[in-house]
Short mmCIF file of C-alpha atoms in Angstrom, two decimals:
data_model
loop_
_atom_site.label_atom_id
_atom_site.label_comp_id
_atom_site.label_asym_id
_atom_site.label_seq_id
_atom_site.Cartn_x
_atom_site.Cartn_y
_atom_site.Cartn_z
CA MET A 1 10.48 -12.40 -14.87
CA ALA A 2 7.46 -14.57 -14.02
CA ARG A 3 4.66 -12.81 -12.18
CA ILE A 4 4.60 -13.12 -8.41
CA ARG A 5 1.14 -13.95 -7.09
CA LEU A 6 0.89 -12.06 -3.82
CA GLY A 7 -1.38 -12.29 -0.80
CA LEU A 8 -1.68 -9.27 1.52
CA VAL A 9 -2.22 -10.07 5.20
CA GLY A 10 -3.68 -7.16 7.15
CA LEU A 11 -5.71 -4.34 5.65
CA GLY A 12 -5.02 -1.59 8.16
CA LYS A 13 -3.71 1.92 7.65
CA ILE A 14 -0.24 1.03 6.36
CA ALA A 15 -1.56 -1.56 3.90
CA ARG A 16 -4.08 0.85 2.43
CA SER A 17 -1.89 3.96 2.41
CA GLN A 18 1.30 2.33 1.11
CA HIS A 19 1.23 -1.32 0.13
CA LEU A 20 -1.77 -1.40 -2.20
CA GLY A 21 -0.48 1.44 -4.35
CA ALA A 22 3.09 0.12 -4.36
CA ILE A 23 1.99 -3.38 -5.40
CA ALA A 24 -0.08 -1.95 -8.25
CA ALA A 25 2.88 0.19 -9.38
CA THR A 26 5.46 -2.61 -9.34
CA PRO A 27 5.68 -4.76 -12.48
CA GLY A 28 5.86 -8.48 -11.76
CA PHE A 29 3.44 -8.54 -8.82
CA GLU A 30 -0.21 -9.55 -9.00
CA LEU A 31 -2.32 -9.09 -5.87
CA VAL A 32 -4.59 -12.14 -5.88
CA ALA A 33 -6.00 -12.26 -2.32
CA ALA A 34 -5.97 -10.63 1.09
CA ALA A 35 -6.62 -11.67 4.67
CA SER A 36 -8.25 -9.42 7.24
CA ARG A 37 -10.55 -9.91 10.19
CA GLN A 38 -12.75 -6.99 9.12
CA GLY A 39 -11.48 -5.26 5.97
CA THR A 40 -12.65 -5.79 2.40
CA LEU A 41 -11.31 -4.88 -1.03
CA PRO A 42 -13.59 -4.51 -4.07
CA GLY A 43 -12.98 -7.21 -6.66
CA LEU A 44 -10.53 -9.20 -4.51
CA PRO A 45 -11.19 -12.28 -2.37
CA VAL A 46 -10.60 -11.42 1.28
CA PHE A 47 -10.30 -14.18 3.87
CA THR A 48 -10.63 -13.84 7.62
CA SER A 49 -7.16 -15.30 8.28
CA LEU A 50 -3.95 -16.35 6.61
CA SER A 51 -4.87 -19.98 7.33
CA ALA A 52 -8.13 -19.59 5.45
CA MET A 53 -6.35 -17.97 2.52
CA LEU A 54 -3.80 -20.80 2.38
CA ALA A 55 -6.57 -23.40 2.56
CA SER A 56 -8.36 -21.90 -0.45
CA ASP A 57 -7.79 -22.83 -4.08
CA ILE A 58 -6.02 -19.52 -4.78
CA GLU A 59 -2.44 -20.05 -5.92
CA LEU A 60 0.14 -17.90 -4.11
CA ASP A 61 3.86 -17.34 -4.44
CA ALA A 62 4.39 -14.79 -1.65
CA VAL A 63 2.70 -12.89 1.15
CA ALA A 64 3.23 -9.43 2.61
CA LEU A 65 2.53 -9.31 6.36
CA CYS A 66 1.12 -5.92 7.36
CA THR A 67 -0.32 -6.93 10.73
CA PRO A 68 0.88 -5.53 14.08
CA PRO A 69 4.24 -7.09 15.08
CA GLN A 70 2.72 -9.11 17.91
CA GLY A 71 1.90 -12.50 16.43
CA ARG A 72 3.69 -11.87 13.14
CA HIS A 73 6.23 -14.61 13.87
CA ALA A 74 3.51 -17.27 13.75
CA LEU A 75 2.13 -15.89 10.49
CA ALA A 76 5.57 -15.81 8.85
CA ALA A 77 6.33 -19.36 9.99
CA GLU A 78 2.99 -20.55 8.60
CA ALA A 79 3.62 -18.87 5.25
CA LEU A 80 7.17 -20.25 4.97
CA GLU A 81 5.91 -23.71 5.88
CA ALA A 82 3.44 -23.38 3.00
CA GLY A 83 6.34 -22.67 0.63
CA LEU A 84 5.77 -18.94 0.23
CA HIS A 85 8.18 -16.02 0.12
CA VAL A 86 7.52 -13.54 2.97
CA LEU A 87 7.75 -9.77 3.26
CA LEU A 88 7.61 -8.35 6.80
CA GLU A 89 6.45 -4.80 7.50
CA LYS A 90 8.59 -2.93 10.00
CA PRO A 91 9.34 -3.69 12.73
CA PRO A 92 9.84 -7.28 11.58
CA GLY A 93 8.70 -8.74 14.87
CA ALA A 94 7.87 -8.14 18.50
CA SER A 95 11.29 -9.37 19.64
CA VAL A 96 14.77 -9.85 18.25
CA SER A 97 15.08 -13.53 19.16
CA GLU A 98 12.01 -14.63 17.20
CA LEU A 99 13.59 -13.60 13.87
CA GLY A 100 16.51 -16.05 13.94
CA PRO A 101 14.34 -19.17 13.61
CA LEU A 102 12.45 -17.56 10.72
CA VAL A 103 15.70 -16.88 8.87
CA ALA A 104 16.73 -20.50 9.38
CA ARG A 105 13.34 -21.75 8.21
CA ALA A 106 13.55 -19.58 5.08
CA GLU A 107 17.00 -20.97 4.33
CA ARG A 108 15.81 -24.57 4.75
CA SER A 109 12.81 -24.02 2.50
CA ARG A 110 14.82 -21.97 -0.02
CA ARG A 111 12.36 -19.12 0.24
CA THR A 112 12.94 -15.38 0.56
CA LEU A 113 12.40 -13.60 3.88
CA PHE A 114 12.56 -9.81 3.61
CA ALA A 115 12.46 -7.62 6.71
CA THR A 116 11.65 -4.21 5.27
CA TRP A 117 13.00 -0.90 6.55
CA HIS A 118 11.13 1.50 4.29
CA SER A 119 13.00 4.62 5.41
CA ARG A 120 16.26 3.18 4.07
CA PHE A 121 14.78 3.60 0.60
CA ALA A 122 14.25 7.35 1.08
CA PRO A 123 16.06 9.45 -1.58
CA ALA A 124 18.66 10.98 0.79
CA VAL A 125 19.87 7.77 2.41
CA ALA A 126 22.21 6.32 -0.21
CA PRO A 127 23.84 9.70 -0.99
CA ALA A 128 24.28 10.37 2.74
CA ARG A 129 25.94 6.98 3.20
CA ALA A 130 28.33 7.72 0.33
CA PHE A 131 29.14 11.18 1.74
CA LEU A 132 29.85 9.82 5.23
CA ALA A 133 32.09 7.13 3.81
CA ARG A 134 34.34 9.96 2.58
CA HIS A 135 33.88 12.56 5.35
CA ARG A 136 34.23 11.54 8.98
CA PRO A 137 31.19 12.32 11.17
CA ARG A 138 31.84 14.31 14.36
CA SER A 139 28.39 14.21 15.97
CA VAL A 140 24.83 13.17 15.15
CA ALA A 141 21.50 14.64 16.32
CA ILE A 142 18.18 12.91 15.63
CA ILE A 143 14.83 14.61 16.21
CA TRP A 144 11.89 12.35 15.34
CA LYS A 145 8.60 13.71 16.63
CA GLU A 146 5.08 13.09 15.37
CA ASP A 147 1.45 12.99 16.47
CA VAL A 148 0.37 9.43 17.29
CA ARG A 149 -3.27 10.43 16.90
CA VAL A 150 -2.62 11.29 13.24
CA TRP A 151 -0.42 8.36 12.27
CA HIS A 152 -1.85 5.60 14.48
CA PRO A 153 -5.47 6.57 15.20
CA GLY A 154 -7.15 4.13 17.55
CA GLN A 155 -4.28 1.61 17.31
CA ASP A 156 -3.93 0.60 20.95
CA TRP A 157 -1.62 -2.29 20.04
CA ILE A 158 1.22 0.16 19.57
CA PHE A 159 1.31 0.84 23.34
CA GLU A 160 1.09 -2.84 24.29
CA PRO A 161 4.13 -5.09 24.87
CA GLY A 162 5.74 -5.74 21.50
CA GLY A 163 4.14 -2.66 19.98
CA LEU A 164 7.26 -0.53 20.70
CA GLY A 165 5.38 2.70 21.48
CA VAL A 166 7.26 5.74 20.18
CA PHE A 167 9.92 3.44 18.78
CA ASP A 168 7.48 2.32 16.10
CA PRO A 169 8.24 5.54 14.18
CA GLY A 170 11.57 6.04 15.95
CA ILE A 171 12.91 2.80 14.51
CA ASN A 172 12.68 4.46 11.09
CA ALA A 173 15.32 6.96 12.23
CA LEU A 174 17.42 4.12 13.63
CA SER A 175 17.12 2.23 10.36
CA ILE A 176 18.51 5.27 8.53
CA LEU A 177 21.23 5.79 11.15
CA THR A 178 22.46 2.20 10.91
CA ALA A 179 22.43 2.44 7.11
CA ILE A 180 24.48 5.64 6.78
CA MET A 181 27.03 5.38 9.61
CA PRO A 182 30.49 4.12 8.59
CA GLU A 183 30.76 2.09 11.82
CA PRO A 184 28.21 0.03 13.82
CA VAL A 185 26.54 2.00 16.62
CA PHE A 186 25.27 0.97 20.05
CA VAL A 187 23.12 2.42 22.82
CA THR A 188 24.90 3.91 25.83
CA ARG A 189 21.97 5.52 27.69
CA ALA A 190 18.19 5.58 27.38
CA SER A 191 15.36 7.45 29.06
CA LEU A 192 11.79 6.24 28.46
CA SER A 193 8.60 8.16 29.28
CA VAL A 194 5.67 5.78 29.76
CA PRO A 195 2.07 6.98 30.27
CA ALA A 196 0.52 5.78 33.52
CA ASN A 197 -2.17 3.87 31.59
CA ARG A 198 0.11 2.36 28.92
CA GLN A 199 2.87 -0.23 28.72
CA ALA A 200 5.18 1.25 26.08
CA PRO A 201 6.88 4.66 25.94
CA ILE A 202 5.27 7.71 24.39
CA ALA A 203 8.63 9.53 24.32
CA ALA A 204 12.29 8.59 24.64
CA GLU A 205 15.80 10.00 24.53
CA LEU A 206 18.81 7.90 23.56
CA ASP A 207 22.54 8.41 23.57
CA LEU A 208 24.47 6.18 21.20
CA SER A 209 28.04 5.87 20.04
CA ASP A 210 30.44 3.80 17.96
CA ARG A 211 33.89 2.36 18.66
CA SER A 212 35.49 5.79 18.13
CA GLY A 213 33.25 7.45 20.74
CA LEU A 214 31.12 9.38 18.22
CA PRO A 215 28.41 11.29 20.15
CA ILE A 216 24.89 10.51 18.88
CA HIS A 217 21.78 11.90 20.55
CA ALA A 218 18.21 10.98 19.59
CA GLU A 219 14.89 12.44 20.72
CA PHE A 220 11.63 10.66 19.96
CA ASP A 221 8.16 11.92 20.88
CA PHE A 222 4.63 10.79 19.97
CA ARG A 223 3.01 13.98 21.32
CA GLN A 224 4.04 16.41 18.58
CA VAL A 225 1.28 18.65 17.24
CA GLY A 226 1.41 20.85 14.17
CA ASP A 227 4.40 20.32 11.93
CA GLN A 228 5.94 16.86 12.22
CA THR A 229 9.70 16.49 12.58
CA TRP A 230 11.76 13.66 11.08
CA ASP A 231 15.31 15.01 10.87
CA ILE A 232 18.86 13.69 11.22
CA GLN A 233 21.78 16.11 11.36
CA VAL A 234 25.36 14.90 11.02
CA GLU A 235 28.18 17.33 11.78
CA THR A 236 31.18 16.29 9.68
CA GLU A 237 34.65 17.52 8.87
CA ALA A 238 33.18 18.79 5.59
CA GLY A 239 30.14 20.60 7.01
CA LEU A 240 26.65 19.91 8.34
CA LEU A 241 24.73 17.17 6.54
CA THR A 242 20.95 17.21 7.13
CA LEU A 243 18.46 14.53 6.18
CA ALA A 244 15.02 16.09 6.62
CA SER A 245 11.40 14.96 6.16
CA GLY A 246 12.30 11.35 6.92
CA GLY A 247 15.08 11.29 4.36
CA ALA A 248 13.18 12.90 1.48
CA THR A 249 15.62 15.82 1.38
CA LEU A 250 19.35 16.14 1.84
CA SER A 251 21.25 19.37 2.39
CA ARG A 252 24.83 20.36 3.17
CA ASP A 253 25.32 23.55 5.17
CA GLY A 254 21.80 24.61 4.20
CA ARG A 255 22.20 24.02 0.46
CA ILE A 256 19.68 21.53 -0.89
CA LEU A 257 21.32 18.59 -2.63
CA ILE A 258 18.34 16.26 -2.97
CA ASP A 259 14.60 16.90 -2.78
CA GLU A 260 12.69 14.09 -4.45
CA PRO A 261 9.21 12.52 -4.21
CA GLU A 262 8.84 9.57 -1.87
CA ARG A 263 8.85 6.15 -3.58
CA GLU A 264 9.93 4.01 -0.65
CA TYR A 265 7.34 1.25 -0.90
CA VAL A 266 7.64 0.83 -4.66
CA GLN A 267 11.37 0.31 -4.14
CA ILE A 268 10.64 -2.15 -1.34
CA TYR A 269 8.60 -4.30 -3.71
CA GLN A 270 11.20 -3.95 -6.44
CA HIS A 271 13.82 -5.21 -3.98
CA PHE A 272 11.52 -8.04 -2.86
CA ALA A 273 11.12 -9.15 -6.48
CA ALA A 274 14.90 -9.04 -6.99
CA LEU A 275 15.51 -11.08 -3.82
CA ILE A 276 13.03 -13.73 -4.97
CA ALA A 277 14.65 -13.88 -8.42
CA GLU A 278 18.11 -14.25 -6.85
CA GLY A 279 17.03 -16.76 -4.19
CA ARG A 280 18.18 -14.55 -1.31
CA SER A 281 16.81 -13.19 1.97
CA ASP A 282 17.39 -9.77 3.52
CA VAL A 283 16.93 -9.59 7.29
CA ASP A 284 18.94 -6.86 9.05
CA LEU A 285 18.14 -6.75 12.76
CA ALA A 286 20.36 -3.77 13.69
CA PRO A 287 17.51 -1.22 14.13
CA LEU A 288 15.40 -3.63 16.20
CA THR A 289 18.44 -4.57 18.32
CA LEU A 290 18.99 -0.90 19.19
CA VAL A 291 15.36 -0.63 20.35
CA ALA A 292 15.74 -3.79 22.42
CA ASP A 293 18.88 -2.33 24.02
CA ALA A 294 17.02 0.91 24.75
CA PHE A 295 14.38 -1.07 26.65
CA MET A 296 17.10 -3.02 28.47
CA LEU A 297 19.16 0.05 29.45
CA GLY A 298 16.31 2.54 29.70
CA ARG A 299 15.45 4.44 32.84
CA ARG A 300 11.65 4.55 32.89
CA SER A 301 9.61 7.45 34.20
CA THR A 302 5.83 7.59 34.46
CA VAL A 303 4.06 10.48 32.73
CA GLU A 304 0.43 11.53 32.55
CA PRO A 305 -2.06 9.04 31.08
CA PHE A 306 -2.58 9.09 27.33
CA GLU A 307 -5.97 8.70 25.69
CA GLY A 308 -5.63 8.00 21.95
#
C-alpha cells in the first residue's frame, strides 16, 4: 500500500499522548507536518493553522483533526475541499447536525471521513459483542468516573457549549454500549449537574433502554479522585459480564477472560488506512446522538462552582 502523507492538526494532550505514537507505530503513514497555534515538534514543520499548512508546498494525503470539537466542522470541510482524507478525534463534532454535510462532502469528493470512537477498539469490546449476540442481556450498569484535573488540565473548552463536559469521557462508555448491545438503545431520562460557573455538566446520570425495555443505568462524574472507574456491567442469562478499565479487561462472573494491553489508537490508524484503501467512510453518530438526547431530556441542577 502506498504511504499516506499525514498532517496532524492540534498538538494538545491527546495528540501527544496517543496520536504521535500511534502514527509512528502504524506502517503506511508518514507524518509530514502539523498545525498548532503554539505547539512545536522537533524535526517537523509546524504551521499556525490548517490553512497555512494547506497553502505550503508540503504534499498531503490526509489529516487527523485533534482540536477541540468546537470549530472542527470548518476544519474538516476545508480539508475535504482540499482533496484530503479526514480523521476526526472523538467526539466528531460539537453537534449532530453538522456531521451530515461533511459525510455528503466526503462522498462527493470520494474521500474518506472517519469519525473515531477509540474505546470501541478496546480488547474486550468485540468479544463482549459476540457474547451478547448469543446471551440475552437483562440489565446494564455503567459507572464512568474520572478526575477532570488529571485528564483535562486547564482545558476550559470542555465546559463550554459544544465541549460536552462530563460527556467527553462519558461518550466513550456510550460508544462501547452502542457497539455491544444487540439492539439500538435510546435515552429515557437524564439528570445533569452543572457547576454555577460553567456551561456544561460536571456529572450526569442517564437511564436508557431498547425496544424490549432493557434497563440501562449510567453514572458519569468528573470529580472522581484516587482510582478512576471506567466499568460496564451487563447482567445476562448466562451470568455477569464485566468490561473494566475502559474495556481493557473482560470477565464473566469474576473470572478474567481478557486482560490485554491497550492498542486503541494504533488500531484506529490501521482502520483509517483500510478505509482509505477501500474508498469508504466510517461515521457512526449513535454515541453523539445519545449525548444530544441527554441534553434535550436532561433535568439540570446547579452545583457548586468548579475551578479547574
